[in-house]
N, CA, C and O atoms as a Tinker XYZ file with bonds, in Angstrom:
   196  protein
     1  N      0.842000   -1.176000    0.000000    73     2
     2  CA     0.000000    0.000000    0.000000    64     1     3
     3  C      0.888000    1.239000    0.000000    63     2     4     5
     4  O      1.902000    1.299000    0.695000    81     3
     5  N      0.489000    2.209000   -0.782000    73     3     6
     6  CA     1.287000    3.420000   -0.944000    64     5     7
     7  C      0.615000    4.578000   -0.202000    63     6     8     9
     8  O     -0.058000    5.416000   -0.804000    81     7
     9  N      0.812000    4.604000    1.113000    73     7    10
    10  CA     0.177000    5.623000    1.952000    64     9    11
    11  C      0.717000    7.020000    1.662000    63    10    12    13
    12  O     -0.022000    8.002000    1.739000    81    11
    13  N      2.010000    7.110000    1.327000    73    11    14
    14  CA     2.588000    8.426000    1.038000    64    13    15
    15  C      1.927000    9.062000   -0.187000    63    14    16    17
    16  O      1.588000   10.245000   -0.164000    81    15
    17  N      1.744000    8.287000   -1.245000    73    15    18
    18  CA     1.088000    8.825000   -2.443000    64    17    19
    19  C     -0.355000    9.208000   -2.155000    63    18    20    21
    20  O     -0.841000   10.225000   -2.649000    81    19
    21  N     -1.036000    8.400000   -1.362000    73    19    22
    22  CA    -2.419000    8.728000   -0.992000    64    21    23
    23  C     -2.464000   10.042000   -0.224000    63    22    24    25
    24  O     -3.325000   10.885000   -0.477000    81    23
    25  N     -1.541000   10.214000    0.709000    73    23    26
    26  CA    -1.485000   11.447000    1.501000    64    25    27
    27  C     -1.268000   12.661000    0.594000    63    26    28    29
    28  O     -1.953000   13.674000    0.737000    81    27
    29  N     -0.315000   12.560000   -0.338000    73    27    30
    30  CA    -0.024000   13.694000   -1.210000    64    29    31
    31  C     -1.168000   13.971000   -2.188000    63    30    32    33
    32  O     -1.391000   15.122000   -2.564000    81    31
    33  N     -1.887000   12.941000   -2.597000    73    31    34
    34  CA    -3.065000   13.141000   -3.446000    64    33    35
    35  C     -4.135000   13.914000   -2.688000    63    34    36    37
    36  O     -4.746000   14.834000   -3.233000    81    35
    37  N     -4.359000   13.546000   -1.446000    73    35    38
    38  CA    -5.339000   14.259000   -0.620000    64    37    39
    39  C     -4.892000   15.696000   -0.395000    63    38    40    41
    40  O     -5.702000   16.617000   -0.501000    81    39
    41  N     -3.622000   15.901000   -0.087000    73    39    42
    42  CA    -3.115000   17.261000    0.142000    64    41    43
    43  C     -3.247000   18.117000   -1.113000    63    42    44    45
    44  O     -3.539000   19.309000   -1.022000    81    43
    45  N     -3.036000   17.523000   -2.272000    73    43    46
    46  CA    -3.095000   18.265000   -3.527000    64    45    47
    47  C     -4.529000   18.690000   -3.850000    63    46    48    49
    48  O     -4.748000   19.778000   -4.382000    81    47
    49  N     -5.491000   17.846000   -3.536000    73    47    50
    50  CA    -6.879000   18.091000   -3.924000    64    49    51
    51  C     -7.761000   18.644000   -2.811000    63    50    52    53
    52  O     -8.914000   18.994000   -3.063000    81    51
    53  N     -7.255000   18.729000   -1.611000    73    51    54
    54  CA    -8.066000   19.161000   -0.473000    64    53    55
    55  C     -7.308000   20.248000    0.281000    63    54    56    57
    56  O     -6.199000   20.015000    0.761000    81    55
    57  N     -7.895000   21.422000    0.384000    73    55    58
    58  CA    -7.234000   22.529000    1.078000    64    57    59
    59  C     -7.243000   22.379000    2.594000    63    58    60    61
    60  O     -6.482000   23.059000    3.283000    81    59
    61  N     -8.079000   21.513000    3.119000    73    59    62
    62  CA    -8.227000   21.384000    4.562000    64    61    63
    63  C     -8.138000   19.932000    5.046000    63    62    64    65
    64  O     -9.040000   19.481000    5.754000    81    63
    65  N     -7.095000   19.190000    4.695000    73    63    66
    66  CA    -7.044000   17.773000    5.086000    64    65    67
    67  C     -6.985000   17.569000    6.592000    63    66    68    69
    68  O     -7.552000   16.606000    7.108000    81    67
    69  N     -6.315000   18.451000    7.295000    73    67    70
    70  CA    -6.225000   18.305000    8.751000    64    69    71
    71  C     -7.584000   18.494000    9.409000    63    70    72    73
    72  O     -7.939000   17.763000   10.334000    81    71
    73  N     -8.339000   19.469000    8.933000    73    71    74
    74  CA    -9.671000   19.720000    9.488000    64    73    75
    75  C    -10.593000   18.544000    9.185000    63    74    76    77
    76  O    -11.313000   18.076000   10.067000    81    75
    77  N    -10.575000   18.067000    7.951000    73    75    78
    78  CA   -11.443000   16.941000    7.576000    64    77    79
    79  C    -11.110000   15.704000    8.400000    63    78    80    81
    80  O    -12.012000   14.965000    8.794000    81    79
    81  N     -9.850000   15.472000    8.661000    73    79    82
    82  CA    -9.442000   14.321000    9.452000    64    81    83
    83  C     -9.886000   14.411000   10.893000    63    82    84    85
    84  O    -10.103000   13.383000   11.535000    81    83
    85  N    -10.027000   15.611000   11.416000    73    83    86
    86  CA   -10.426000   15.773000   12.813000    64    85    87
    87  C    -11.941000   15.882000   12.985000    63    86    88    89
    88  O    -12.472000   15.508000   14.031000    81    87
    89  N    -12.636000   16.386000   11.977000    73    87    90
    90  CA   -14.080000   16.554000   12.055000    64    89    91
    91  C    -14.812000   15.241000   11.762000    63    90    92    93
    92  O    -15.847000   14.961000   12.368000    81    91
    93  N    -14.292000   14.457000   10.860000    73    91    94
    94  CA   -14.929000   13.198000   10.460000    64    93    95
    95  C    -14.962000   12.231000   11.643000    63    94    96    97
    96  O    -13.943000   12.036000   12.305000    81    95
    97  N    -16.117000   11.623000   11.918000    73    95    98
    98  CA   -16.214000   10.667000   13.033000    64    97    99
    99  C    -15.604000    9.312000   12.659000    63    98   100   101
   100  O    -16.321000    8.324000   12.501000    81    99
   101  N    -14.290000    9.274000   12.521000    73    99   102
   102  CA   -13.594000    8.073000   12.053000    64   101   103
   103  C    -13.798000    6.873000   12.961000    63   102   104   105
   104  O    -13.828000    5.738000   12.485000    81   103
   105  N    -13.939000    7.104000   14.261000    73   103   106
   106  CA   -14.112000    5.975000   15.178000    64   105   107
   107  C    -15.412000    5.222000   14.920000    63   106   108   109
   108  O    -15.549000    4.065000   15.318000    81   107
   109  N    -16.368000    5.873000   14.256000    73   107   110
   110  CA   -17.638000    5.220000   13.940000    64   109   111
   111  C    -17.703000    4.736000   12.493000    63   110   112   113
   112  O    -18.416000    3.781000   12.185000    81   111
   113  N    -16.959000    5.395000   11.609000    73   111   114
   114  CA   -17.028000    5.038000   10.191000    64   113   115
   115  C    -15.802000    4.224000    9.773000    63   114   116   117
   116  O    -15.908000    3.021000    9.534000    81   115
   117  N    -14.675000    4.857000    9.688000    73   115   118
   118  CA   -13.470000    4.191000    9.174000    64   117   119
   119  C    -12.943000    3.113000   10.109000    63   118   120   121
   120  O    -12.758000    1.966000    9.700000    81   119
   121  N    -12.703000    3.475000   11.351000    73   119   122
   122  CA   -12.074000    2.533000   12.283000    64   121   123
   123  C    -12.949000    1.319000   12.565000    63   122   124   125
   124  O    -12.435000    0.213000   12.738000    81   123
   125  N    -14.241000    1.509000   12.612000    73   123   126
   126  CA   -15.150000    0.393000   12.888000    64   125   127
   127  C    -15.145000   -0.615000   11.739000    63   126   128   129
   128  O    -15.289000   -1.817000   11.963000    81   127
   129  N    -14.980000   -0.126000   10.514000    73   127   130
   130  CA   -15.000000   -0.988000    9.337000    64   129   131
   131  C    -13.609000   -1.412000    8.875000    63   130   132   133
   132  O    -13.486000   -2.180000    7.921000    81   131
   133  N    -12.571000   -0.928000    9.530000    73   131   134
   134  CA   -11.189000   -1.176000    9.105000    64   133   135
   135  C    -10.830000   -2.664000    9.210000    63   134   136   137
   136  O    -11.112000   -3.310000   10.219000    81   135
   137  N    -10.208000   -3.192000    8.163000    73   135   138
   138  CA    -9.814000   -4.609000    8.171000    64   137   139
   139  C     -8.725000   -4.886000    9.195000    63   138   140   141
   140  O     -8.576000   -6.026000    9.636000    81   139
   141  N     -7.963000   -3.870000    9.583000    73   139   142
   142  CA    -6.910000   -4.065000   10.579000    64   141   143
   143  C     -7.491000   -4.369000   11.961000    63   142   144   145
   144  O     -6.786000   -4.894000   12.823000    81   143
   145  N     -8.762000   -4.046000   12.179000    73   143   146
   146  CA    -9.412000   -4.341000   13.455000    64   145   147
   147  C     -9.381000   -5.837000   13.732000    63   146   148   149
   148  O     -9.246000   -6.258000   14.881000    81   147
   149  N     -9.505000   -6.632000   12.689000    73   147   150
   150  CA    -9.481000   -8.087000   12.841000    64   149   151
   151  C     -8.112000   -8.590000   13.293000    63   150   152   153
   152  O     -8.005000   -9.664000   13.886000    81   151
   153  N     -7.060000   -7.806000   13.009000    73   151   154
   154  CA    -5.700000   -8.196000   13.385000    64   153   155
   155  C     -5.232000   -7.503000   14.657000    63   154   156   157
   156  O     -4.107000   -7.732000   15.102000    81   155
   157  N     -6.064000   -6.668000   15.246000    73   155   158
   158  CA    -5.670000   -5.963000   16.468000    64   157   159
   159  C     -6.181000   -4.541000   16.488000    63   158   160   161
   160  O     -7.339000   -4.299000   16.828000    81   159
   161  N     -5.333000   -3.604000   16.128000    73   159   162
   162  CA    -5.656000   -2.178000   16.215000    64   161   163
   163  C     -5.909000   -1.604000   14.823000    63   162   164   165
   164  O     -5.085000   -1.800000   13.930000    81   163
   165  N     -7.028000   -0.897000   14.612000    73   163   166
   166  CA    -7.287000   -0.283000   13.310000    64   165   167
   167  C     -6.317000    0.854000   13.030000    63   166   168   169
   168  O     -5.723000    1.418000   13.949000    81   167
   169  N     -6.163000    1.182000   11.769000    73   167   170
   170  CA    -5.294000    2.267000   11.337000    64   169   171
   171  C     -5.823000    3.587000   11.888000    63   170   172   173
   172  O     -6.998000    3.905000   11.703000    81   171
   173  N     -4.977000    4.351000   12.557000    73   171   174
   174  CA    -5.376000    5.624000   13.173000    64   173   175
   175  C     -5.192000    6.751000   12.164000    63   174   176   177
   176  O     -4.162000    7.426000   12.172000    81   175
   177  N     -6.177000    6.959000   11.299000    73   175   178
   178  CA    -6.059000    7.938000   10.228000    64   177   179
   179  C     -5.937000    9.367000   10.733000    63   178   180   181
   180  O     -5.259000   10.178000   10.103000    81   179
   181  N     -6.566000    9.695000   11.842000    73   179   182
   182  CA    -6.481000   11.058000   12.371000    64   181   183
   183  C     -5.060000   11.390000   12.814000    63   182   184   185
   184  O     -4.630000   12.537000   12.692000    81   183
   185  N     -4.333000   10.416000   13.320000    73   183   186
   186  CA    -2.965000   10.653000   13.759000    64   185   187
   187  C     -2.004000   10.753000   12.578000    63   186   188   189
   188  O     -0.912000   11.303000   12.722000    81   187
   189  N     -2.388000   10.234000   11.416000    73   187   190
   190  CA    -1.527000   10.238000   10.238000    64   189   191
   191  C     -1.503000   11.591000    9.555000    63   190   192   193
   192  O     -0.566000   11.881000    8.810000    81   191
   193  N     -2.494000   12.419000    9.784000    73   191   194
   194  CA    -2.608000   13.706000    9.087000    64   193   195
   195  C     -1.724000   14.721000    9.694000    63   194   196
   196  O     -1.690000   15.864000    9.235000    81   195
């Protein structure tokens, strides 16, 4: 997985990536559905921004 390219794509197309990452209820949407949950801890997308 190419997380760096994904990050730069979001930064290029979104003027407010930090705000979107903090406003979005990731613990209910992304983290709950994350496949990494089955292996332990889901990916912490808010901390990655």
